Amino acid sequence: MILAMWFGYRNIGLPPVVIVGGSGVAGLLFWIRTYRCGPIEPAVILPPFLLTVACLEAHMIEEYFAGFGPAMSRLFDISWSEQSFLLIFTFIGPILYTLTALGLFWRVPFAGFLAWFIFIGPGLAEFTHFIFPLLPPAVDPHNLAPITAVVGGGRIIANMPNYYVSVTGRYYFPGLYTAILPMIPGIYGIVKILRAPSHRPGREPSQQ
């Protein structure tokens, strides 16, 4: 987690440290709690994980077409280009999701941590999309037009849109319409795992 946060800070900025780091720490705590008696049965954790990932991919279609990366760059004065958005979320991400699913099927403990991270980060934490339109952009907040400018980190980010509701008059941010999609299976997965201790290997079903 420290390595991931350092990489995010060096290449994008502070917000990934807060979002990824916060989700990672929460996922780590839940992982320790739920895996202390051994890996979780694939029948319990794998279906909600796959549903969360599928909904997340659908959600990112909206983010891509609305310019999520450049919009975040303008909002927080960070270096998040469309290219880096595609590289992380549409190329590297699916590789990790596929390997995680395989690890959950084979009951590899570390895969459980990655699943918890997905449930909490790209799943539960998608509610932040409903907050972003209320925040004034750090770069030229009162200019409605998309701009190209040098942002934090000294990089030029092109076509950064402004979704500040006070300027646009429209309550929207890239991904807002579909943010609920990964949240539903993500929350379902969290509840299902926490309520199903009897599914873990080495545990007898609880007696009523």
Short mmCIF file of C-alpha atoms in Angstrom, two decimals:
data_model
loop_
_atom_site.label_atom_id
_atom_site.label_comp_id
_atom_site.label_asym_id
_atom_site.label_seq_id
_atom_site.Cartn_x
_atom_site.Cartn_y
_atom_site.Cartn_z
CA MET A 1 0.00 0.00 0.00
CA ILE A 2 2.86 2.38 0.80
CA LEU A 3 4.43 1.66 -2.59
CA ALA A 4 1.11 2.18 -4.41
CA MET A 5 0.48 5.48 -2.62
CA TRP A 6 4.01 6.70 -3.33
CA PHE A 7 3.65 5.83 -7.02
CA GLY A 8 0.27 7.57 -7.20
CA TYR A 9 1.62 10.67 -5.48
CA ARG A 10 4.69 10.89 -7.75
CA ASN A 11 2.77 10.38 -10.99
CA ILE A 12 -0.63 11.96 -10.30
CA GLY A 13 -0.86 13.82 -7.01
CA LEU A 14 -2.28 13.78 -3.49
CA PRO A 15 -5.91 12.74 -4.22
CA PRO A 16 -4.91 9.18 -5.30
CA VAL A 17 -3.01 8.86 -2.01
CA VAL A 18 -6.16 9.78 -0.08
CA ILE A 19 -8.56 7.68 -2.18
CA VAL A 20 -6.35 4.65 -2.85
CA GLY A 21 -4.66 4.81 0.53
CA GLY A 22 -7.90 5.16 2.48
CA SER A 23 -9.56 2.33 0.56
CA GLY A 24 -6.46 0.19 0.87
CA VAL A 25 -6.17 0.63 4.63
CA ALA A 26 -9.87 -0.14 5.11
CA GLY A 27 -9.55 -3.15 2.82
CA LEU A 28 -6.51 -4.34 4.74
CA LEU A 29 -8.38 -4.21 8.06
CA PHE A 30 -11.37 -6.09 6.67
CA TRP A 31 -9.04 -8.61 5.02
CA ILE A 32 -7.26 -9.30 8.31
CA ARG A 33 -10.58 -9.69 10.11
CA THR A 34 -12.27 -11.98 7.59
CA TYR A 35 -9.23 -14.07 6.61
CA ARG A 36 -7.92 -14.74 10.13
CA CYS A 37 -9.55 -18.20 10.04
CA GLY A 38 -8.48 -18.99 6.49
CA PRO A 39 -9.52 -18.05 2.94
CA ILE A 40 -13.19 -17.40 2.23
CA GLU A 41 -15.10 -19.92 0.17
CA PRO A 42 -15.14 -18.93 -3.53
CA ALA A 43 -18.93 -19.38 -3.60
CA VAL A 44 -19.22 -16.55 -1.08
CA ILE A 45 -16.73 -13.96 -2.33
CA LEU A 46 -16.24 -14.64 -6.04
CA PRO A 47 -19.76 -13.85 -7.40
CA PRO A 48 -20.05 -10.39 -5.77
CA PHE A 49 -16.47 -9.61 -6.78
CA LEU A 50 -17.14 -10.42 -10.44
CA LEU A 51 -20.39 -8.44 -10.36
CA THR A 52 -18.58 -5.44 -8.85
CA VAL A 53 -15.87 -5.59 -11.50
CA ALA A 54 -18.40 -5.91 -14.34
CA CYS A 55 -20.36 -2.91 -13.05
CA LEU A 56 -17.13 -0.99 -12.57
CA GLU A 57 -16.16 -1.53 -16.20
CA ALA A 58 -19.58 -0.29 -17.33
CA HIS A 59 -19.19 2.72 -15.04
CA MET A 60 -15.82 3.59 -16.56
CA ILE A 61 -17.37 3.81 -20.03
CA GLU A 62 -19.26 6.88 -18.86
CA GLU A 63 -16.13 8.24 -17.15
CA TYR A 64 -14.12 7.88 -20.35
CA PHE A 65 -16.65 9.59 -22.63
CA ALA A 66 -17.11 12.48 -20.17
CA GLY A 67 -13.37 13.00 -19.58
CA PHE A 68 -12.95 11.81 -16.00
CA GLY A 69 -9.14 11.99 -15.93
CA PRO A 70 -8.82 15.56 -17.28
CA ALA A 71 -11.79 16.66 -15.14
CA MET A 72 -10.02 15.35 -12.04
CA SER A 73 -6.85 17.14 -13.14
CA ARG A 74 -8.69 20.45 -13.30
CA LEU A 75 -10.56 19.81 -10.06
CA PHE A 76 -7.49 19.00 -7.95
CA ASP A 77 -4.60 20.45 -10.01
CA ILE A 78 -3.08 17.01 -10.61
CA SER A 79 -1.59 15.18 -13.60
CA TRP A 80 -4.28 12.72 -14.62
CA SER A 81 -4.42 12.61 -18.40
CA GLU A 82 -6.82 10.60 -20.51
CA GLN A 83 -3.91 8.34 -21.45
CA SER A 84 -3.07 7.55 -17.83
CA PHE A 85 -6.76 6.92 -17.10
CA LEU A 86 -6.93 4.39 -19.91
CA LEU A 87 -3.64 2.76 -18.96
CA ILE A 88 -4.58 2.25 -15.32
CA PHE A 89 -8.28 1.45 -15.48
CA THR A 90 -8.86 -0.18 -18.87
CA PHE A 91 -5.59 -2.03 -19.42
CA ILE A 92 -3.81 -2.75 -16.14
CA GLY A 93 -7.02 -2.95 -14.10
CA PRO A 94 -8.64 -5.86 -15.99
CA ILE A 95 -5.40 -7.84 -15.73
CA LEU A 96 -5.47 -7.48 -11.94
CA TYR A 97 -9.20 -8.25 -11.80
CA THR A 98 -8.73 -11.46 -13.79
CA LEU A 99 -5.81 -12.64 -11.67
CA THR A 100 -7.73 -11.74 -8.50
CA ALA A 101 -10.72 -13.81 -9.63
CA LEU A 102 -8.41 -16.74 -10.30
CA GLY A 103 -6.79 -16.28 -6.90
CA LEU A 104 -10.18 -16.22 -5.17
CA PHE A 105 -11.13 -19.44 -6.93
CA TRP A 106 -7.88 -21.05 -5.79
CA ARG A 107 -8.28 -19.54 -2.29
CA VAL A 108 -5.08 -17.52 -2.44
CA PRO A 109 -5.19 -15.22 0.64
CA PHE A 110 -3.66 -12.18 -1.09
CA ALA A 111 -6.46 -12.26 -3.67
CA GLY A 112 -8.84 -11.65 -0.78
CA PHE A 113 -7.09 -8.38 0.00
CA LEU A 114 -7.43 -7.20 -3.61
CA ALA A 115 -11.11 -8.18 -3.57
CA TRP A 116 -11.68 -6.19 -0.39
CA PHE A 117 -9.93 -3.22 -1.98
CA ILE A 118 -12.31 -3.41 -4.95
CA PHE A 119 -15.38 -3.73 -2.72
CA ILE A 120 -14.41 -0.63 -0.72
CA GLY A 121 -12.53 1.52 -3.27
CA PRO A 122 -14.03 1.25 -6.76
CA GLY A 123 -17.16 -0.13 -5.12
CA LEU A 124 -18.31 1.68 -1.98
CA ALA A 125 -16.22 4.84 -2.44
CA GLU A 126 -17.89 5.68 -5.76
CA PHE A 127 -20.21 7.92 -3.74
CA THR A 128 -17.49 10.60 -4.09
CA HIS A 129 -18.82 11.26 -7.60
CA PHE A 130 -21.79 12.96 -5.96
CA ILE A 131 -19.45 15.33 -4.08
CA PHE A 132 -17.16 16.37 -6.94
CA PRO A 133 -19.67 18.68 -8.73
CA LEU A 134 -19.93 20.74 -5.54
CA LEU A 135 -16.19 21.43 -5.34
CA PRO A 136 -14.68 24.47 -7.13
CA PRO A 137 -11.87 23.39 -9.49
CA ALA A 138 -8.35 24.27 -8.43
CA VAL A 139 -7.58 25.39 -12.01
CA ASP A 140 -9.54 28.34 -13.46
CA PRO A 141 -12.79 27.49 -11.60
CA HIS A 142 -15.03 30.14 -13.19
CA ASN A 143 -14.13 29.40 -16.80
CA LEU A 144 -16.77 27.10 -18.29
CA ALA A 145 -14.74 26.14 -21.36
CA PRO A 146 -12.36 23.14 -21.43
CA ILE A 147 -8.79 24.33 -21.04
CA THR A 148 -5.28 23.05 -21.69
CA ALA A 149 -2.82 24.03 -18.98
CA VAL A 150 0.19 23.02 -16.93
CA VAL A 151 -1.03 21.38 -13.73
CA GLY A 152 0.59 20.00 -10.60
CA GLY A 153 3.70 18.04 -11.43
CA GLY A 154 4.56 20.35 -14.31
CA ARG A 155 2.66 18.39 -16.95
CA ILE A 156 0.37 19.74 -19.66
CA ILE A 157 -3.11 18.24 -19.55
CA ALA A 158 -5.31 18.90 -22.58
CA ASN A 159 -9.05 19.56 -22.73
CA MET A 160 -9.77 19.70 -19.01
CA PRO A 161 -13.55 20.20 -18.64
CA ASN A 162 -15.19 22.16 -15.85
CA TYR A 163 -18.09 20.45 -14.06
CA TYR A 164 -18.45 22.89 -11.18
CA VAL A 165 -22.20 23.12 -10.64
CA SER A 166 -22.06 26.82 -9.70
CA VAL A 167 -20.66 27.57 -13.16
CA THR A 168 -22.41 24.98 -15.33
CA GLY A 169 -25.78 25.06 -13.58
CA ARG A 170 -25.82 21.30 -14.03
CA TYR A 171 -25.22 18.81 -11.23
CA TYR A 172 -22.91 16.34 -12.97
CA PHE A 173 -19.40 14.88 -12.93
CA PRO A 174 -17.98 12.13 -15.18
CA GLY A 175 -19.32 8.81 -13.94
CA LEU A 176 -22.04 10.27 -11.70
CA TYR A 177 -24.95 8.60 -13.54
CA THR A 178 -23.45 5.11 -13.27
CA ALA A 179 -21.60 5.47 -9.95
CA ILE A 180 -24.31 3.48 -8.21
CA LEU A 181 -23.67 0.42 -10.40
CA PRO A 182 -20.47 -0.88 -8.71
CA MET A 183 -21.69 0.36 -5.32
CA ILE A 184 -24.60 -2.11 -5.25
CA PRO A 185 -22.62 -5.37 -5.67
CA GLY A 186 -19.72 -3.86 -3.69
CA ILE A 187 -21.91 -3.24 -0.64
CA TYR A 188 -23.63 -6.59 -1.19
CA GLY A 189 -20.25 -8.33 -1.19
CA ILE A 190 -19.19 -6.63 2.03
CA VAL A 191 -22.41 -7.60 3.81
CA LYS A 192 -22.40 -11.14 2.41
CA ILE A 193 -18.84 -11.85 3.54
CA LEU A 194 -19.29 -10.36 7.00
CA ARG A 195 -22.46 -12.39 7.54
CA ALA A 196 -21.11 -15.72 6.32
CA PRO A 197 -18.41 -16.92 8.78
CA SER A 198 -19.65 -20.49 8.53
CA HIS A 199 -18.50 -20.65 4.89
CA ARG A 200 -14.83 -20.39 5.81
CA PRO A 201 -12.71 -23.55 5.81
CA GLY A 202 -12.09 -25.00 9.22
CA ARG A 203 -15.24 -23.53 10.77
CA GLU A 204 -18.32 -25.51 11.68
CA PRO A 205 -21.66 -23.98 10.77
CA SER A 206 -22.98 -21.89 13.61
CA GLN A 207 -25.66 -23.49 15.75
CA GLN A 208 -28.89 -21.65 16.26
#
